[in-house]
Tab-separated table of C-alpha atoms in Angstrom:
chain	number	residue	atom	x	y	z
A	13	MET	CA	-58.989	6.198	155.775
A	14	ALA	CA	-57.245	4.859	152.655
A	15	LYS	CA	-57.399	1.171	151.923
A	16	LYS	CA	-54.125	-0.722	151.606
A	17	SER	CA	-54.892	-1.499	147.971
A	18	GLU	CA	-55.050	2.181	147.024
A	19	LYS	CA	-52.123	3.766	145.243
A	20	TYR	CA	-51.199	7.448	145.433
A	21	ILE	CA	-48.916	9.597	143.285
A	22	THR	CA	-47.475	12.755	144.829
A	23	GLU	CA	-45.318	14.212	142.034
A	24	ARG	CA	-46.182	17.570	140.457
A	25	ILE	CA	-48.106	17.125	137.210
A	26	ASN	CA	-48.895	19.989	134.850
A	27	ILE	CA	-52.396	19.706	133.410
A	28	GLN	CA	-52.429	20.288	129.670
A	29	LYS	CA	-56.034	20.096	128.489
A	30	LEU	CA	-59.402	18.385	128.799
A	31	ILE	CA	-59.976	15.393	126.545
A	32	PRO	CA	-63.088	13.689	125.107
A	33	GLY	CA	-64.651	11.816	127.986
A	34	GLY	CA	-64.166	14.782	130.300
A	35	GLN	CA	-60.907	14.019	132.075
A	36	ALA	CA	-57.890	16.313	132.225
A	37	LEU	CA	-54.654	15.152	130.621
A	38	GLY	CA	-51.234	15.226	132.246
A	39	GLN	CA	-47.919	13.404	131.960
A	40	LEU	CA	-45.930	11.640	134.666
A	41	ALA	CA	-42.165	12.025	135.105
A	42	ASP	CA	-41.657	8.613	133.482
A	43	GLY	CA	-43.513	9.779	130.362
A	44	LYS	CA	-46.785	7.944	130.978
A	45	LYS	CA	-49.999	9.794	130.243
A	46	ILE	CA	-52.425	10.215	133.117
A	47	MET	CA	-56.105	11.110	132.832
A	48	LEU	CA	-57.545	12.866	135.853
A	49	TRP	CA	-60.798	13.983	137.424
A	50	GLY	CA	-61.031	17.001	139.694
A	51	VAL	CA	-58.482	19.232	137.993
A	52	LEU	CA	-58.476	21.802	135.152
A	53	PRO	CA	-56.042	22.872	132.413
A	54	GLY	CA	-53.324	25.141	133.760
A	55	GLU	CA	-53.445	23.657	137.259
A	56	ILE	CA	-50.785	21.449	138.876
A	57	ALA	CA	-51.888	18.188	140.444
A	58	THR	CA	-49.809	17.280	143.504
A	59	LYS	CA	-51.657	14.307	145.019
A	60	ILE	CA	-53.517	11.723	142.959
A	61	ARG	CA	-55.449	8.630	143.933
A	62	VAL	CA	-54.925	6.117	141.140
A	63	THR	CA	-58.136	4.411	140.005
A	64	ARG	CA	-56.813	2.491	136.982
A	65	GLU	CA	-53.330	1.507	135.883
A	66	LYS	CA	-52.534	0.247	132.379
A	67	SER	CA	-49.228	-0.416	130.673
A	68	ASN	CA	-49.187	2.925	128.845
A	69	TYR	CA	-51.483	5.212	130.871
A	70	LEU	CA	-53.107	5.749	134.264
A	71	GLU	CA	-56.363	7.220	135.478
A	72	GLY	CA	-56.970	8.907	138.777
A	73	VAL	CA	-58.716	11.456	140.972
A	74	VAL	CA	-56.871	14.577	142.099
A	75	GLU	CA	-57.011	15.113	145.856
A	76	GLU	CA	-54.596	18.057	146.062
A	77	PHE	CA	-53.549	20.664	143.492
A	78	GLU	CA	-51.865	24.071	143.093
A	79	GLN	CA	-52.344	27.106	140.875
A	80	ALA	CA	-56.147	27.206	140.621
A	81	SER	CA	-57.484	27.981	137.147
A	82	GLU	CA	-59.389	31.213	136.585
A	83	HIS	CA	-62.227	29.008	135.334
A	84	ARG	CA	-62.487	26.958	138.559
A	85	ILE	CA	-65.543	27.460	140.742
A	86	ASP	CA	-66.677	25.711	143.913
A	87	ALA	CA	-68.655	22.535	143.316
A	88	LYS	CA	-72.265	22.739	144.446
A	89	ASP	CA	-72.350	19.146	145.757
A	90	ASP	CA	-69.874	17.165	147.837
A	91	CYS	CA	-70.714	14.169	145.632
A	92	TYR	CA	-69.969	16.029	142.388
A	93	LEU	CA	-67.204	13.664	141.231
A	94	ALA	CA	-69.669	10.783	141.258
A	95	THR	CA	-72.450	12.559	139.373
A	96	SER	CA	-71.249	15.677	137.575
A	97	PRO	CA	-67.472	16.151	137.591
A	98	TRP	CA	-67.658	19.399	135.634
A	99	GLN	CA	-69.296	21.282	138.498
A	100	ILE	CA	-65.863	22.845	139.055
A	101	LEU	CA	-65.893	24.622	135.652
A	102	ASP	CA	-67.655	27.943	135.224
A	103	TYR	CA	-70.565	27.480	132.828
A	104	ASP	CA	-69.253	29.572	129.927
A	105	TYR	CA	-65.992	27.616	130.076
A	106	GLU	CA	-67.944	24.345	130.094
A	107	LEU	CA	-69.769	25.341	126.908
A	108	ALA	CA	-66.535	26.475	125.238
A	109	GLN	CA	-64.760	23.248	126.174
A	110	LYS	CA	-67.601	21.096	124.861
A	111	LYS	CA	-67.501	22.835	121.505
A	112	SER	CA	-63.703	22.602	121.379
A	113	LEU	CA	-63.746	18.879	122.147
A	114	LEU	CA	-66.413	18.272	119.497
A	115	VAL	CA	-64.333	20.132	116.906
A	116	GLU	CA	-61.334	17.968	117.828
A	117	ILE	CA	-63.356	14.744	117.525
A	118	LEU	CA	-64.500	15.737	114.026
A	119	ARG	CA	-60.975	16.820	113.078
A	120	GLN	CA	-59.565	13.453	114.091
A	121	GLN	CA	-61.982	11.766	111.680
A	122	LYS	CA	-61.027	14.269	108.929
A	123	ILE	CA	-64.679	14.997	108.274
A	124	ASP	CA	-65.325	17.338	105.365
A	125	THR	CA	-68.108	19.842	106.107
A	126	ASP	CA	-69.951	22.701	104.435
A	127	CYS	CA	-70.311	24.414	107.803
A	128	ASP	CA	-68.700	25.287	111.095
A	129	VAL	CA	-69.698	23.765	114.423
A	130	SER	CA	-72.350	25.955	116.037
A	131	ALA	CA	-72.077	27.243	119.577
A	132	VAL	CA	-73.469	24.777	122.105
A	133	GLU	CA	-77.204	25.346	122.475
A	134	THR	CA	-78.455	25.627	126.050
A	135	ASP	CA	-81.478	26.862	127.951
A	136	GLY	CA	-79.076	28.260	130.550
A	137	ARG	CA	-80.223	25.942	133.321
A	138	GLU	CA	-77.225	24.339	135.027
A	139	PHE	CA	-78.878	22.388	137.848
A	140	PHE	CA	-82.081	20.535	138.775
A	141	TYR	CA	-82.728	19.502	135.173
A	142	ARG	CA	-82.600	15.681	135.360
A	143	ASN	CA	-85.987	13.984	135.364
A	144	LYS	CA	-84.534	10.595	136.361
A	145	MET	CA	-82.099	9.394	139.023
A	146	GLU	CA	-80.886	6.059	140.373
A	147	TYR	CA	-79.578	5.972	143.938
A	148	ALA	CA	-77.588	3.262	145.670
A	149	LEU	CA	-78.264	2.503	149.335
A	150	TYR	CA	-75.593	2.450	152.052
A	151	PHE	CA	-75.841	1.276	155.646
A	152	ALA	CA	-73.600	3.335	157.928
A	153	PHE	CA	-72.437	1.551	161.064
A	154	GLU	CA	-71.701	4.909	162.714
A	155	ASP	CA	-75.380	5.839	163.036
A	156	GLN	CA	-76.934	2.446	162.216
A	157	LYS	CA	-78.989	3.980	159.417
A	158	ILE	CA	-79.536	3.539	155.680
A	159	HIS	CA	-78.529	6.498	153.490
A	160	LEU	CA	-78.835	7.464	149.851
A	161	ALA	CA	-75.510	6.971	148.106
A	162	PHE	CA	-73.658	7.144	144.811
A	163	HIS	CA	-70.705	5.041	143.726
A	164	GLU	CA	-67.458	6.987	143.869
A	165	ARG	CA	-65.867	7.587	140.483
A	166	GLY	CA	-63.357	4.899	139.649
A	167	SER	CA	-64.358	2.797	142.650
A	168	PHE	CA	-66.943	0.307	143.879
A	169	ARG	CA	-67.141	2.209	147.141
A	170	LYS	CA	-70.273	4.159	147.984
A	171	ARG	CA	-70.493	7.750	149.141
A	172	ILE	CA	-73.358	9.001	151.298
A	173	VAL	CA	-75.361	11.740	149.576
A	174	ASP	CA	-76.850	14.531	151.674
A	175	GLN	CA	-77.500	16.847	148.723
A	176	SER	CA	-77.681	16.351	144.962
A	177	SER	CA	-78.363	19.252	142.617
A	178	LEU	CA	-78.731	17.613	139.198
A	179	GLU	CA	-82.141	15.987	139.565
A	180	LYS	CA	-85.441	17.729	140.099
A	181	PRO	CA	-85.883	18.476	143.821
A	182	GLU	CA	-89.068	16.388	143.943
A	183	ILE	CA	-87.027	13.291	143.043
A	184	PHE	CA	-84.503	13.751	145.851
A	185	ALA	CA	-87.275	14.526	148.328
A	186	LYS	CA	-89.198	11.359	147.435
A	187	ALA	CA	-86.065	9.175	147.573
A	188	THR	CA	-85.226	10.633	150.996
A	189	GLN	CA	-88.750	9.827	152.179
A	190	ILE	CA	-88.321	6.193	151.078
A	191	VAL	CA	-85.035	5.927	153.009
A	192	ASP	CA	-86.690	7.406	156.093
A	193	GLU	CA	-89.381	4.726	155.849
A	194	LEU	CA	-86.756	1.988	155.494
A	195	ASN	CA	-85.034	3.214	158.645
A	196	ALA	CA	-88.304	3.502	160.537
A	197	ASN	CA	-89.075	-0.125	159.650
A	198	HIS	CA	-85.505	-1.282	160.449
A	199	ASP	CA	-85.213	-2.648	156.908
A	200	GLU	CA	-81.939	-3.857	155.359
A	201	ALA	CA	-80.139	-1.936	152.611
A	202	ARG	CA	-78.599	-5.109	151.227
A	203	LYS	CA	-82.025	-6.308	150.051
A	204	TYR	CA	-82.206	-3.579	147.421
A	205	GLN	CA	-80.345	-2.828	144.228
A	206	MET	CA	-81.319	0.829	144.144
A	207	ILE	CA	-84.026	3.450	144.324
A	208	LEU	CA	-85.176	4.486	140.844
A	209	MET	CA	-87.141	7.736	140.621
A	210	ARG	CA	-88.539	9.735	137.735
A	211	ALA	CA	-90.498	13.003	137.610
A	212	ASP	CA	-92.510	14.699	134.903
A	213	GLN	CA	-92.257	18.401	134.165
A	214	THR	CA	-94.986	19.226	136.692
A	215	GLY	CA	-93.066	17.500	139.514
A	216	GLN	CA	-95.219	14.365	139.681
A	217	VAL	CA	-92.909	11.519	140.807
A	218	SER	CA	-93.045	7.806	140.041
A	219	GLY	CA	-90.679	4.975	140.900
A	220	GLY	CA	-89.387	3.348	144.038
A	221	LEU	CA	-87.287	0.527	145.424
A	222	VAL	CA	-85.776	-2.080	143.100
A	223	ALA	CA	-85.050	-5.331	144.951
A	224	ASN	CA	-81.981	-7.476	144.322
A	225	TYR	CA	-82.421	-10.518	142.088
A	226	GLN	CA	-86.027	-9.598	141.271
A	227	PRO	CA	-87.688	-8.228	138.119
A	228	ARG	CA	-88.121	-4.485	138.217
A	229	PRO	CA	-91.472	-3.419	139.644
A	230	VAL	CA	-94.071	-1.960	137.297
A	231	PHE	CA	-94.181	1.688	138.317
A	232	GLU	CA	-96.989	4.064	137.428
A	233	ASN	CA	-96.521	5.684	134.031
A	234	LEU	CA	-95.829	9.380	133.690
A	235	THR	CA	-96.982	11.775	130.965
A	236	ASP	CA	-95.127	14.758	129.551
A	237	GLU	CA	-95.833	17.256	126.808
A	238	ILE	CA	-93.228	17.670	124.062
A	239	LEU	CA	-93.798	20.305	121.363
A	240	GLY	CA	-97.493	20.333	122.233
A	241	TYR	CA	-98.016	16.550	122.178
A	242	ASN	CA	-98.483	14.262	125.179
A	243	TYR	CA	-96.314	11.167	125.645
A	244	SER	CA	-96.736	8.321	128.099
A	245	TYR	CA	-93.657	6.533	129.419
A	246	SER	CA	-92.528	4.211	132.182
A	247	PRO	CA	-89.952	5.285	134.794
A	248	ASN	CA	-88.155	2.023	133.938
A	249	GLY	CA	-87.820	2.808	130.245
A	250	PHE	CA	-85.876	5.188	128.049
A	251	PHE	CA	-87.049	8.791	127.965
A	252	GLN	CA	-85.016	11.943	127.532
A	253	ILE	CA	-83.436	13.299	130.729
A	254	ASN	CA	-83.636	17.038	129.957
A	255	LEU	CA	-86.894	17.810	128.164
A	256	PRO	CA	-86.559	21.609	127.683
A	257	VAL	CA	-83.249	21.228	125.809
A	258	TYR	CA	-84.593	18.154	123.996
A	259	GLU	CA	-87.399	20.343	122.648
A	260	MET	CA	-84.777	22.774	121.356
A	261	ALA	CA	-83.158	19.928	119.408
A	262	LEU	CA	-86.518	18.737	118.061
A	263	ARG	CA	-87.360	22.205	116.749
A	264	GLU	CA	-84.062	22.191	114.870
A	265	ILE	CA	-84.668	18.687	113.504
A	266	LYS	CA	-88.096	19.678	112.223
A	267	LYS	CA	-86.543	22.381	110.016
A	268	HIS	CA	-84.662	19.757	108.000
A	269	ILE	CA	-87.480	17.376	107.101
A	270	THR	CA	-87.783	17.899	103.337
A	271	THR	CA	-89.744	14.832	102.205
A	272	ASN	CA	-93.247	13.476	102.800
A	273	LYS	CA	-91.832	10.114	103.874
A	274	VAL	CA	-89.930	10.027	107.162
A	275	LEU	CA	-88.194	7.083	108.837
A	276	ASP	CA	-87.297	7.239	112.539
A	277	LEU	CA	-84.804	4.507	113.473
A	278	TYR	CA	-83.953	3.646	117.110
A	279	ALA	CA	-87.260	5.370	117.835
A	280	GLY	CA	-87.734	4.536	121.529
A	281	VAL	CA	-91.232	5.580	122.596
A	282	GLY	CA	-91.515	7.695	119.433
A	283	THR	CA	-90.867	11.182	120.739
A	284	ILE	CA	-88.658	12.341	117.857
A	285	GLY	CA	-90.687	11.134	114.892
A	286	LEU	CA	-94.093	11.857	116.406
A	287	SER	CA	-93.043	15.341	117.553
A	288	VAL	CA	-91.603	16.501	114.236
A	289	ALA	CA	-93.316	14.407	111.539
A	290	ARG	CA	-96.679	13.071	112.652
A	291	ASP	CA	-98.277	14.900	109.712
A	292	HIS	CA	-96.014	12.946	107.301
A	293	ASN	CA	-95.928	9.342	106.161
A	294	LEU	CA	-93.941	8.210	109.185
A	295	THR	CA	-92.377	4.859	110.043
A	296	LEU	CA	-90.905	4.320	113.507
A	297	VAL	CA	-88.606	1.367	114.246
A	298	GLU	CA	-87.828	0.207	117.795
A	299	SER	CA	-86.380	-3.084	119.068
A	300	ASN	CA	-87.267	-2.958	122.783
A	301	GLY	CA	-90.646	-4.550	123.416
A	302	ALA	CA	-91.639	-2.330	126.338
A	303	ALA	CA	-90.638	0.854	124.478
A	304	TYR	CA	-92.515	-0.370	121.405
A	305	GLN	CA	-95.698	-0.812	123.433
A	306	GLU	CA	-95.325	2.721	124.747
A	307	MET	CA	-94.750	3.928	121.184
A	308	GLN	CA	-97.934	2.217	120.012
A	309	ARG	CA	-99.899	4.032	122.727
A	310	ASN	CA	-98.272	7.316	121.762
A	311	CYS	CA	-99.222	6.711	118.133
A	312	GLU	CA	-102.881	6.375	119.112
A	313	GLY	CA	-103.080	10.128	119.592
A	314	THR	CA	-102.257	10.701	115.929
A	315	HIS	CA	-105.657	9.632	114.570
A	316	ARG	CA	-106.596	13.151	113.475
A	317	PHE	CA	-103.686	13.096	111.012
A	318	LEU	CA	-104.504	9.743	109.429
A	319	LYS	CA	-106.495	11.145	106.507
A	320	LYS	CA	-103.377	12.766	105.119
A	321	SER	CA	-100.640	10.646	106.647
A	322	LYS	CA	-99.737	7.096	107.569
A	323	ILE	CA	-97.982	6.324	110.831
A	324	GLN	CA	-96.487	2.853	111.132
A	325	PRO	CA	-94.752	1.581	114.297
A	326	VAL	CA	-92.414	-1.379	113.671
A	327	LEU	CA	-91.023	-3.770	116.290
A	328	ALA	CA	-87.546	-4.709	115.018
A	329	LYS	CA	-83.871	-3.985	115.372
A	330	SER	CA	-82.896	-1.166	113.026
A	331	GLU	CA	-80.287	-3.390	111.360
A	332	GLU	CA	-83.060	-5.925	110.684
A	333	ALA	CA	-85.474	-3.364	109.228
A	334	LEU	CA	-83.316	-2.248	106.321
A	335	GLU	CA	-86.161	-2.549	103.802
A	336	TYR	CA	-87.714	0.573	105.292
A	337	ILE	CA	-84.736	2.735	104.253
A	338	ALA	CA	-85.584	4.269	100.850
A	339	ASN	CA	-84.380	6.955	98.466
A	340	ASP	CA	-87.331	9.341	98.803
A	341	GLN	CA	-87.086	9.755	102.568
A	342	THR	CA	-85.776	11.814	105.404
A	343	VAL	CA	-84.102	9.345	107.786
A	344	ILE	CA	-83.766	10.219	111.468
A	345	VAL	CA	-81.341	8.212	113.605
A	346	ASP	CA	-80.776	8.497	117.353
A	347	PRO	CA	-78.765	5.362	118.173
A	348	PRO	CA	-77.351	4.229	121.527
A	349	ARG	CA	-73.793	5.179	122.499
A	350	ALA	CA	-72.325	2.430	120.282
A	351	GLY	CA	-73.573	4.298	117.216
A	352	LEU	CA	-75.098	2.933	114.021
A	353	ASP	CA	-74.915	-0.729	113.163
A	354	SER	CA	-72.692	-1.217	110.098
A	355	LYS	CA	-75.636	-2.742	108.195
A	356	VAL	CA	-77.595	0.484	108.655
A	357	VAL	CA	-74.666	2.516	107.302
A	358	GLU	CA	-74.345	0.217	104.300
A	359	ARG	CA	-78.069	0.404	103.528
A	360	ILE	CA	-78.106	4.219	103.760
A	361	LEU	CA	-75.220	4.361	101.280
A	362	GLU	CA	-77.076	1.978	98.975
A	363	ALA	CA	-80.513	3.641	99.139
A	364	GLU	CA	-79.261	7.263	99.374
A	365	PRO	CA	-82.193	8.841	101.249
A	366	ALA	CA	-82.477	12.574	100.625
A	367	VAL	CA	-81.547	13.704	104.151
A	368	VAL	CA	-80.044	11.916	107.143
A	369	ILE	CA	-80.638	13.583	110.502
A	370	TYR	CA	-78.269	12.141	113.110
A	371	LEU	CA	-78.780	12.947	116.793
A	372	SER	CA	-76.190	11.350	119.073
A	373	CYS	CA	-75.299	11.112	122.764
A	374	ASN	CA	-71.763	10.025	121.766
A	375	PRO	CA	-70.012	12.351	119.280
A	376	ILE	CA	-67.094	9.901	118.993
A	377	THR	CA	-69.144	7.101	117.433
A	378	GLN	CA	-71.239	9.663	115.571
A	379	ALA	CA	-68.107	11.069	113.909
A	380	ARG	CA	-67.047	7.552	112.934
A	381	ASP	CA	-70.421	6.898	111.321
A	382	VAL	CA	-70.488	10.259	109.546
A	383	LYS	CA	-67.030	9.538	108.130
A	384	ASN	CA	-68.295	6.190	106.838
A	385	LEU	CA	-71.242	7.957	105.186
A	386	SER	CA	-69.076	10.666	103.629
A	387	GLU	CA	-68.747	8.763	100.354
A	388	LYS	CA	-72.310	9.821	99.504
A	389	TYR	CA	-73.139	12.519	102.080
A	390	GLN	CA	-71.922	15.991	102.966
A	391	VAL	CA	-72.285	17.526	106.426
A	392	ARG	CA	-74.657	20.492	106.138
A	393	GLN	CA	-75.025	21.488	109.784
A	394	ILE	CA	-73.516	20.635	113.183
A	395	THR	CA	-75.389	21.799	116.269
A	396	PRO	CA	-74.409	20.566	119.763
A	397	PHE	CA	-76.917	20.735	122.629
A	398	ASN	CA	-76.119	20.802	126.329
A	399	PHE	CA	-78.498	18.067	127.449
A	400	PHE	CA	-76.317	17.279	130.475
A	401	PRO	CA	-74.951	20.463	132.128
A	402	ARG	CA	-72.107	20.148	134.640
A	403	THR	CA	-71.071	16.820	133.094
A	404	PRO	CA	-68.765	16.127	130.130
A	405	HIS	CA	-71.635	14.591	128.134
A	406	LEU	CA	-72.889	16.300	125.000
A	407	GLU	CA	-75.734	15.634	122.563
A	408	ASN	CA	-74.861	16.495	118.986
A	409	LEU	CA	-77.031	16.987	115.901
A	410	ILE	CA	-75.564	16.545	112.417
A	411	ILE	CA	-77.566	17.132	109.247
A	412	LEU	CA	-76.337	15.171	106.211
A	413	GLY	CA	-77.369	15.864	102.622
A	414	ARG	CA	-76.598	13.949	99.451
A	415	ARG	CA	-73.511	15.122	97.572
């Protein structure tokens, strides 16, 4: 039943296109733009639940529509809008749209390139690829039980989850077991912030309940192999979500390392630098203390290379480790969604390292940074990777060479 605070629009709205961020774009009768989930280009939205209203645009979720697109398919999960709103696109169309949106992002920045954007690289796996998931908990008065839940898109409300097809099945099974135990013990959902679960590639699961207003528990570390090397990591920390496609990106990165000295900024637990350049003089910079400790442990396995290489982990923010950026290097950057710090951009332009390899989870900020580097650097290659199938998210690799 709709809450009194909810607003609905029932006019017919022609859907024009998908936009960066993954929503579909339409226009209201009064001329306002509206960005929508749950609808595809060519369809007509007829009933919309408004989730955000600004002076010059609205956002919403389509609850009824007409004229189904030829590219629409049935969503696998009832909760798809909360987790993976592109489940309603056929997979080939998803890949085509991701490339098209990336091209548009680069065009808007007027980026000069020596290449075209490659087709989106994928291993073809659409579901059950995530090795990490966070679940909310919801107590249902109807059956007096706790359930796994996700937050509805554009709302603080929770939706009960009976099936979720993005994460590895072992994760969902373990989370369900924890909820069953909570119910058996008549525990209270309100005591807990979430269930955090992570699985390695063999299906071994670690994680558990995270209590409200308490430090996160120390969960048992997991180990995964990436390009033949083992890496230890905590379920609480940062580690790539889709390892098979991540390996595809790493193989491509390795092709473009042209110098003996390699710098890996925003290095996390070290999986990029150590996978592609452990036989080089390698410096890895990471600011998070827990990730840095994991990186140090991962560096310990490099001892057999030390006679011909030097591997140096550095605990620092990348923008505070500018002295490590030098002319005779290959620099690898994989920053958070906000992109590169301006000080890093300025130092790269000053030092002019031979190659800059830029992997990004946010092509919008990546394009901004590449434009700012274009004074000294030319784009040599653009290769997108589908790290997050059935969602609008895209990982993009850009190779920059000196002009």
